[in-house]
PDB file of C-alpha atoms in Angstrom:
ATOM      1  CA  GLY A  12     228.621  45.290 164.704  1.00 64.00           C
ATOM      2  CA  ALA A  13     230.089  45.841 168.052  1.00 78.00           C
ATOM      3  CA  VAL A  14     229.909  49.508 166.846  1.00 89.00           C
ATOM      4  CA  VAL A  15     230.006  52.352 169.328  1.00 93.00           C
ATOM      5  CA  SER A  16     229.573  56.235 168.239  1.00 95.00           C
ATOM      6  CA  GLN A  17     230.505  59.170 169.597  1.00 97.00           C
ATOM      7  CA  HIS A  18     229.542  63.357 169.166  1.00 96.00           C
ATOM      8  CA  PRO A  19     230.957  64.869 168.907  1.00 96.00           C
ATOM      9  CA  SER A  20     234.775  64.244 167.425  1.00 95.00           C
ATOM     10  CA  TRP A  21     236.012  67.065 168.383  1.00 96.00           C
ATOM     11  CA  VAL A  22     235.108  70.603 170.531  1.00 97.00           C
ATOM     12  CA  ILE A  23     236.186  74.153 170.933  1.00 96.00           C
ATOM     13  CA  CYS A  24     235.469  75.711 173.207  1.00 95.00           C
ATOM     14  CA  LYS A  25     235.696  78.342 175.910  1.00 96.00           C
ATOM     15  CA  SER A  26     236.725  78.462 179.343  1.00 96.00           C
ATOM     16  CA  GLY A  27     233.419  78.505 181.912  1.00 96.00           C
ATOM     17  CA  THR A  28     231.573  76.484 179.398  1.00 96.00           C
ATOM     18  CA  SER A  29     230.036  73.197 179.728  1.00 97.00           C
ATOM     19  CA  VAL A  30     230.466  70.981 176.894  1.00 97.00           C
ATOM     20  CA  LYS A  31     228.487  66.625 176.552  1.00 97.00           C
ATOM     21  CA  ILE A  32     229.840  64.452 174.472  1.00 97.00           C
ATOM     22  CA  GLU A  33     227.390  61.678 173.782  1.00 97.00           C
ATOM     23  CA  CYS A  34     228.898  58.116 173.154  1.00 96.00           C
ATOM     24  CA  ARG A  35     226.271  55.491 171.227  1.00 95.00           C
ATOM     25  CA  SER A  36     225.952  52.042 170.638  1.00 92.00           C
ATOM     26  CA  LEU A  37     224.375  51.383 167.291  1.00 92.00           C
ATOM     27  CA  ASP A  38     224.294  47.712 166.654  1.00 87.00           C
ATOM     28  CA  PHE A  39     223.666  46.023 170.160  1.00 86.00           C
ATOM     29  CA  GLN A  40     222.085  46.911 173.701  1.00 87.00           C
ATOM     30  CA  ALA A  41     225.161  48.327 176.537  1.00 86.00           C
ATOM     31  CA  THR A  42     224.610  47.852 180.577  1.00 81.00           C
ATOM     32  CA  THR A  43     227.332  49.400 180.939  1.00 88.00           C
ATOM     33  CA  MET A  44     229.615  52.299 179.451  1.00 92.00           C
ATOM     34  CA  PHE A  45     232.955  53.209 180.780  1.00 94.00           C
ATOM     35  CA  TRP A  46     234.155  56.247 180.850  1.00 96.00           C
ATOM     36  CA  TYR A  47     237.899  57.370 180.299  1.00 95.00           C
ATOM     37  CA  ARG A  48     239.980  60.122 179.486  1.00 95.00           C
ATOM     38  CA  GLN A  49     244.068  59.894 177.668  1.00 92.00           C
ATOM     39  CA  PHE A  50     246.254  62.090 177.212  1.00 87.00           C
ATOM     40  CA  PRO A  51     249.878  62.656 174.867  1.00 82.00           C
ATOM     41  CA  LYS A  52     251.066  58.730 174.456  1.00 78.00           C
ATOM     42  CA  GLN A  53     249.345  57.842 177.747  1.00 82.00           C
ATOM     43  CA  SER A  54     247.531  55.155 178.640  1.00 84.00           C
ATOM     44  CA  LEU A  55     243.860  55.339 179.023  1.00 89.00           C
ATOM     45  CA  MET A  56     242.048  56.611 182.794  1.00 90.00           C
ATOM     46  CA  LEU A  57     238.981  54.866 183.429  1.00 92.00           C
ATOM     47  CA  MET A  58     237.738  57.607 184.487  1.00 95.00           C
ATOM     48  CA  ALA A  59     233.893  55.680 185.586  1.00 94.00           C
ATOM     49  CA  THR A  60     231.103  53.327 185.486  1.00 92.00           C
ATOM     50  CA  SER A  61     227.727  53.793 184.058  1.00 90.00           C
ATOM     51  CA  ASN A  62     225.029  51.188 184.746  1.00 86.00           C
ATOM     52  CA  GLU A  63     221.240  52.173 182.447  1.00 82.00           C
ATOM     53  CA  GLY A  64     219.554  53.695 184.605  1.00 81.00           C
ATOM     54  CA  SER A  65     221.765  53.921 188.331  1.00 83.00           C
ATOM     55  CA  LYS A  66     224.089  56.713 189.083  1.00 87.00           C
ATOM     56  CA  ALA A  67     227.200  56.307 187.611  1.00 91.00           C
ATOM     57  CA  THR A  68     230.903  54.793 189.747  1.00 92.00           C
ATOM     58  CA  TYR A  69     233.656  56.794 188.993  1.00 95.00           C
ATOM     59  CA  GLU A  70     236.297  56.229 190.230  1.00 93.00           C
ATOM     60  CA  GLN A  71     238.867  57.057 192.730  1.00 93.00           C
ATOM     61  CA  GLY A  72     239.607  61.408 192.179  1.00 93.00           C
ATOM     62  CA  VAL A  73     237.431  62.527 189.546  1.00 95.00           C
ATOM     63  CA  GLU A  74     235.029  64.265 190.924  1.00 94.00           C
ATOM     64  CA  LYS A  75     232.103  63.021 189.738  1.00 92.00           C
ATOM     65  CA  ASP A  76     230.201  66.917 190.653  1.00 94.00           C
ATOM     66  CA  LYS A  77     232.701  67.757 187.198  1.00 96.00           C
ATOM     67  CA  PHE A  78     232.032  65.152 185.162  1.00 96.00           C
ATOM     68  CA  LEU A  79     228.027  64.308 184.820  1.00 95.00           C
ATOM     69  CA  ILE A  80     227.795  60.981 183.646  1.00 94.00           C
ATOM     70  CA  ASN A  81     223.476  59.766 182.165  1.00 91.00           C
ATOM     71  CA  HIS A  82     222.897  56.573 181.070  1.00 88.00           C
ATOM     72  CA  ALA A  83     219.728  57.034 180.171  1.00 83.00           C
ATOM     73  CA  SER A  84     219.375  53.645 178.061  1.00 89.00           C
ATOM     74  CA  LEU A  85     220.610  50.692 176.317  1.00 88.00           C
ATOM     75  CA  THR A  86     222.334  52.517 174.108  1.00 92.00           C
ATOM     76  CA  LEU A  87     223.182  55.986 175.132  1.00 93.00           C
ATOM     77  CA  SER A  88     225.865  57.539 177.519  1.00 94.00           C
ATOM     78  CA  THR A  89     226.217  61.316 177.448  1.00 95.00           C
ATOM     79  CA  LEU A  90     229.264  62.688 180.066  1.00 97.00           C
ATOM     80  CA  THR A  91     228.958  66.243 180.343  1.00 97.00           C
ATOM     81  CA  VAL A  92     231.915  68.992 181.050  1.00 97.00           C
ATOM     82  CA  THR A  93     230.266  71.407 183.209  1.00 96.00           C
ATOM     83  CA  SER A  94     232.825  74.876 184.123  1.00 96.00           C
ATOM     84  CA  ALA A  95     236.124  73.007 182.164  1.00 96.00           C
ATOM     85  CA  HIS A  96     239.286  74.424 182.516  1.00 96.00           C
ATOM     86  CA  PRO A  97     242.470  73.956 180.261  1.00 95.00           C
ATOM     87  CA  GLU A  98     243.154  71.515 182.445  1.00 94.00           C
ATOM     88  CA  ASP A  99     239.888  69.177 181.356  1.00 96.00           C
ATOM     89  CA  SER A 100     241.690  69.956 177.866  1.00 96.00           C
ATOM     90  CA  SER A 101     242.328  65.832 176.629  1.00 95.00           C
ATOM     91  CA  PHE A 102     240.783  63.036 174.571  1.00 95.00           C
ATOM     92  CA  TYR A 103     237.753  61.332 175.420  1.00 97.00           C
ATOM     93  CA  ILE A 104     236.640  58.205 174.797  1.00 96.00           C
ATOM     94  CA  CYS A 105     233.641  56.240 175.409  1.00 96.00           C
ATOM     95  CA  SER A 106     233.058  52.195 175.842  1.00 94.00           C
ATOM     96  CA  ALA A 107     229.837  49.886 175.972  1.00 91.00           C
ATOM     97  CA  ARG A 108     230.300  46.277 176.842  1.00 85.00           C
ATOM     98  CA  ASP A 109     227.585  43.676 174.440  1.00 76.00           C
ATOM     99  CA  ARG A 110     225.041  43.156 177.188  1.00 64.00           C
ATOM    100  CA  GLY A 111     224.088  39.559 174.985  1.00 63.00           C
ATOM    101  CA  ARG A 112     226.196  36.525 172.975  1.00 53.00           C
ATOM    102  CA  GLY A 113     228.532  35.221 175.213  1.00 52.00           C
ATOM    103  CA  SER A 114     230.652  38.158 174.793  1.00 51.00           C
ATOM    104  CA  ARG A 115     229.470  39.879 177.803  1.00 49.00           C
ATOM    105  CA  ASP A 116     232.905  40.457 178.785  1.00 63.00           C
ATOM    106  CA  THR A 117     234.181  42.616 175.591  1.00 74.00           C
ATOM    107  CA  GLN A 118     234.498  46.686 175.533  1.00 83.00           C
ATOM    108  CA  TYR A 119     233.938  48.321 172.244  1.00 88.00           C
ATOM    109  CA  PHE A 120     235.397  51.946 172.117  1.00 93.00           C
ATOM    110  CA  GLY A 121     233.854  54.747 169.880  1.00 95.00           C
ATOM    111  CA  PRO A 122     236.462  56.722 168.250  1.00 94.00           C
ATOM    112  CA  GLY A 123     236.617  59.481 170.862  1.00 96.00           C
ATOM    113  CA  THR A 124     236.130  63.033 171.322  1.00 97.00           C
ATOM    114  CA  ARG A 125     238.510  65.631 171.518  1.00 96.00           C
ATOM    115  CA  LEU A 126     238.580  68.701 173.812  1.00 96.00           C
ATOM    116  CA  THR A 127     240.047  71.720 173.769  1.00 96.00           C
ATOM    117  CA  VAL A 128     239.732  74.065 176.296  1.00 96.00           C
ATOM    118  CA  LEU A 129     241.034  77.765 176.093  1.00 95.00           C
TER     119      LEU A 129
ATOM    120  CA  GLN B  18     254.044  48.343 190.602  1.00 68.00           C
ATOM    121  CA  LYS B  19     251.640  48.276 187.576  1.00 78.00           C
ATOM    122  CA  GLU B  20     248.724  45.737 187.275  1.00 89.00           C
ATOM    123  CA  VAL B  21     249.020  45.524 183.789  1.00 93.00           C
ATOM    124  CA  GLU B  22     253.879  46.483 182.296  1.00 92.00           C
ATOM    125  CA  GLN B  23     253.552  46.926 178.657  1.00 93.00           C
ATOM    126  CA  ASP B  24     257.150  49.177 176.968  1.00 87.00           C
ATOM    127  CA  PRO B  25     256.608  51.866 175.564  1.00 84.00           C
ATOM    128  CA  GLY B  26     258.391  51.502 172.884  1.00 85.00           C
ATOM    129  CA  PRO B  27     258.858  52.757 169.748  1.00 91.00           C
ATOM    130  CA  LEU B  28     259.267  49.731 168.461  1.00 95.00           C
ATOM    131  CA  SER B  29     260.435  50.204 164.179  1.00 96.00           C
ATOM    132  CA  VAL B  30     260.568  46.891 162.497  1.00 97.00           C
ATOM    133  CA  PRO B  31     260.324  46.378 158.646  1.00 97.00           C
ATOM    134  CA  GLU B  32     258.548  45.338 156.160  1.00 97.00           C
ATOM    135  CA  GLY B  33     257.326  41.800 156.137  1.00 97.00           C
ATOM    136  CA  ALA B  34     258.450  41.509 159.416  1.00 97.00           C
ATOM    137  CA  ILE B  35     257.563  39.235 162.777  1.00 97.00           C
ATOM    138  CA  VAL B  36     256.916  41.759 165.552  1.00 97.00           C
ATOM    139  CA  SER B  37     255.536  40.390 169.009  1.00 96.00           C
ATOM    140  CA  LEU B  38     254.486  42.725 171.523  1.00 97.00           C
ATOM    141  CA  ASN B  39     254.481  41.811 175.319  1.00 96.00           C
ATOM    142  CA  CYS B  40     252.880  42.363 178.370  1.00 96.00           C
ATOM    143  CA  THR B  41     252.420  41.627 182.174  1.00 96.00           C
ATOM    144  CA  TYR B  42     251.082  42.018 184.406  1.00 95.00           C
ATOM    145  CA  SER B  43     250.812  40.689 188.645  1.00 94.00           C
ATOM    146  CA  ASN B  44     247.144  40.554 189.919  1.00 91.00           C
ATOM    147  CA  SER B  45     246.739  36.167 188.577  1.00 90.00           C
ATOM    148  CA  ALA B  46     243.199  36.457 189.333  1.00 88.00           C
ATOM    149  CA  PHE B  47     242.759  38.344 185.718  1.00 90.00           C
ATOM    150  CA  GLN B  48     241.048  35.971 184.024  1.00 88.00           C
ATOM    151  CA  TYR B  49     240.174  37.233 180.274  1.00 89.00           C
ATOM    152  CA  PHE B  50     243.248  39.691 178.115  1.00 93.00           C
ATOM    153  CA  MET B  51     242.776  41.569 175.171  1.00 93.00           C
ATOM    154  CA  TRP B  52     244.947  43.422 172.506  1.00 96.00           C
ATOM    155  CA  TYR B  53     243.894  46.641 171.267  1.00 95.00           C
ATOM    156  CA  ARG B  54     245.362  48.779 167.814  1.00 96.00           C
ATOM    157  CA  GLN B  55     245.388  52.448 168.480  1.00 94.00           C
ATOM    158  CA  TYR B  56     245.502  54.805 165.082  1.00 93.00           C
ATOM    159  CA  SER B  57     246.472  58.826 165.898  1.00 88.00           C
ATOM    160  CA  ARG B  58     243.570  60.929 167.834  1.00 85.00           C
ATOM    161  CA  LYS B  59     241.582  57.555 167.815  1.00 90.00           C
ATOM    162  CA  GLY B  60     238.770  54.905 169.877  1.00 91.00           C
ATOM    163  CA  PRO B  61     241.162  52.033 170.466  1.00 93.00           C
ATOM    164  CA  GLU B  62     239.437  48.677 167.942  1.00 91.00           C
ATOM    165  CA  LEU B  63     239.433  45.298 169.575  1.00 90.00           C
ATOM    166  CA  LEU B  64     241.456  42.583 168.376  1.00 93.00           C
ATOM    167  CA  MET B  65     241.870  39.373 170.193  1.00 92.00           C
ATOM    168  CA  TYR B  66     239.977  37.766 172.533  1.00 89.00           C
ATOM    169  CA  THR B  67     241.573  34.605 175.131  1.00 89.00           C
ATOM    170  CA  TYR B  68     239.539  33.727 178.499  1.00 85.00           C
ATOM    171  CA  SER B  69     243.033  31.734 180.369  1.00 79.00           C
ATOM    172  CA  SER B  70     246.783  30.306 179.257  1.00 84.00           C
ATOM    173  CA  GLY B  71     246.695  29.189 175.210  1.00 87.00           C
ATOM    174  CA  ASN B  72     246.659  30.680 171.868  1.00 91.00           C
ATOM    175  CA  LYS B  73     244.319  31.902 169.712  1.00 93.00           C
ATOM    176  CA  GLU B  74     244.955  33.204 166.013  1.00 94.00           C
ATOM    177  CA  ASP B  75     243.353  35.972 163.748  1.00 94.00           C
ATOM    178  CA  GLY B  76     244.704  36.105 160.595  1.00 96.00           C
ATOM    179  CA  ARG B  77     248.081  37.512 160.610  1.00 97.00           C
ATOM    180  CA  PHE B  78     247.458  38.217 164.677  1.00 97.00           C
ATOM    181  CA  THR B  79     248.500  35.551 167.713  1.00 97.00           C
ATOM    182  CA  ALA B  80     247.462  35.543 170.818  1.00 96.00           C
ATOM    183  CA  GLN B  81     249.996  33.537 173.048  1.00 96.00           C
ATOM    184  CA  VAL B  82     248.562  33.535 177.335  1.00 95.00           C
ATOM    185  CA  ASP B  83     250.552  31.996 179.471  1.00 94.00           C
ATOM    186  CA  LYS B  84     249.127  32.754 182.902  1.00 92.00           C
ATOM    187  CA  SER B  85     252.124  30.441 185.012  1.00 93.00           C
ATOM    188  CA  SER B  86     254.402  33.138 184.149  1.00 94.00           C
ATOM    189  CA  LYS B  87     251.869  36.378 183.994  1.00 95.00           C
ATOM    190  CA  TYR B  88     253.125  37.061 180.663  1.00 95.00           C
ATOM    191  CA  ILE B  89     250.799  37.662 176.869  1.00 96.00           C
ATOM    192  CA  SER B  90     251.636  38.289 174.295  1.00 96.00           C
ATOM    193  CA  LEU B  91     250.424  39.804 170.431  1.00 97.00           C
ATOM    194  CA  PHE B  92     252.743  38.349 167.478  1.00 97.00           C
ATOM    195  CA  ILE B  93     252.156  39.479 164.384  1.00 97.00           C
ATOM    196  CA  ARG B  94     253.038  37.512 160.777  1.00 97.00           C
ATOM    197  CA  ASP B  95     253.839  39.560 157.840  1.00 97.00           C
ATOM    198  CA  SER B  96     253.301  42.893 158.981  1.00 97.00           C
ATOM    199  CA  GLN B  97     252.414  45.802 157.071  1.00 97.00           C
ATOM    200  CA  PRO B  98     252.256  49.906 156.919  1.00 96.00           C
ATOM    201  CA  SER B  99     249.338  49.982 157.984  1.00 96.00           C
ATOM    202  CA  ASP B 100     249.902  48.035 161.330  1.00 97.00           C
ATOM    203  CA  SER B 101     251.896  51.445 162.632  1.00 97.00           C
ATOM    204  CA  ALA B 102     249.548  51.936 165.677  1.00 96.00           C
ATOM    205  CA  THR B 103     249.289  51.299 169.346  1.00 95.00           C
ATOM    206  CA  TYR B 104     248.614  48.390 170.716  1.00 97.00           C
ATOM    207  CA  LEU B 105     247.767  48.324 173.161  1.00 95.00           C
ATOM    208  CA  CYS B 106     247.287  44.800 176.034  1.00 96.00           C
ATOM    209  CA  ALA B 107     244.731  44.812 178.621  1.00 93.00           C
ATOM    210  CA  ALA B 108     243.676  42.699 180.830  1.00 92.00           C
ATOM    211  CA  LEU B 109     239.686  41.725 183.048  1.00 88.00           C
ATOM    212  CA  LEU B 110     238.805  39.786 186.255  1.00 84.00           C
ATOM    213  CA  GLY B 111     236.641  36.616 186.824  1.00 73.00           C
ATOM    214  CA  GLY B 112     233.650  36.664 187.426  1.00 66.00           C
ATOM    215  CA  GLY B 113     232.177  38.785 185.417  1.00 57.00           C
ATOM    216  CA  GLY B 114     233.944  42.106 186.735  1.00 58.00           C
ATOM    217  CA  ASN B 115     233.606  45.504 185.031  1.00 68.00           C
ATOM    218  CA  LYS B 116     237.132  47.640 184.685  1.00 82.00           C
ATOM    219  CA  LEU B 117     239.437  46.257 182.993  1.00 88.00           C
ATOM    220  CA  THR B 118     243.032  47.385 183.467  1.00 90.00           C
ATOM    221  CA  PHE B 119     244.759  48.925 181.026  1.00 92.00           C
ATOM    222  CA  GLY B 120     248.831  48.726 179.509  1.00 92.00           C
ATOM    223  CA  THR B 121     250.416  51.471 178.589  1.00 90.00           C
ATOM    224  CA  GLY B 122     250.667  50.971 175.209  1.00 93.00           C
ATOM    225  CA  THR B 123     253.513  49.803 172.298  1.00 95.00           C
ATOM    226  CA  GLN B 124     254.096  52.438 169.644  1.00 94.00           C
ATOM    227  CA  LEU B 125     254.547  50.194 166.595  1.00 96.00           C
ATOM    228  CA  LYS B 126     255.594  51.391 163.181  1.00 96.00           C
ATOM    229  CA  VAL B 127     256.219  49.130 160.050  1.00 97.00           C
ATOM    230  CA  GLU B 128     258.526  50.806 157.265  1.00 96.00           C
ATOM    231  CA  LEU B 129     259.009  49.929 154.040  1.00 90.00           C
TER     232      LEU B 129
END
């Protein structure tokens, strides 16, 4: 159990375009989902926390107008990178917190999406 | 000072060795501690989850938390080449907090 999927797994886009990444919890309900960014050989950097049905909470230094997060249901959150630039190229990983079964503090991670902006 | 410190390695060991991975943390309010394994270009996979001080064992893996010294350890027995990955420790505040605080990860290579 506790499977989180992401789509797409990798994407290449031109500078100035927008890219949407989906994160789904497949076998559990996730009231809270998290979006991370990871640069090569570095740890995960939390970008934002999203709760189902409410606005995301962004970490300091993360532009909310650039990284749009929508948590429309208990199993789906999306991250849209708007007007992407080469410096946005990174590995984006989502995680979901299991709502029940005594594992409320456990986050399960998706496989990640590699974004390359040309 | 980072809230969770971890030696980035790389750490190279022969197959069958016992591996010891360690983290220290500074925030005494952390109550939950996790170890994640991350293969290259993949998302982190939860390995161990512990609450407060003590040991927890799962197969070849043992997680240890010493809150008095703010020290977290992961031991891997009979290490295998398939254990080669980056291991991330993480900590979470008590009281139902959301935000995981990660160490930088230790890169482990188990050689034949």
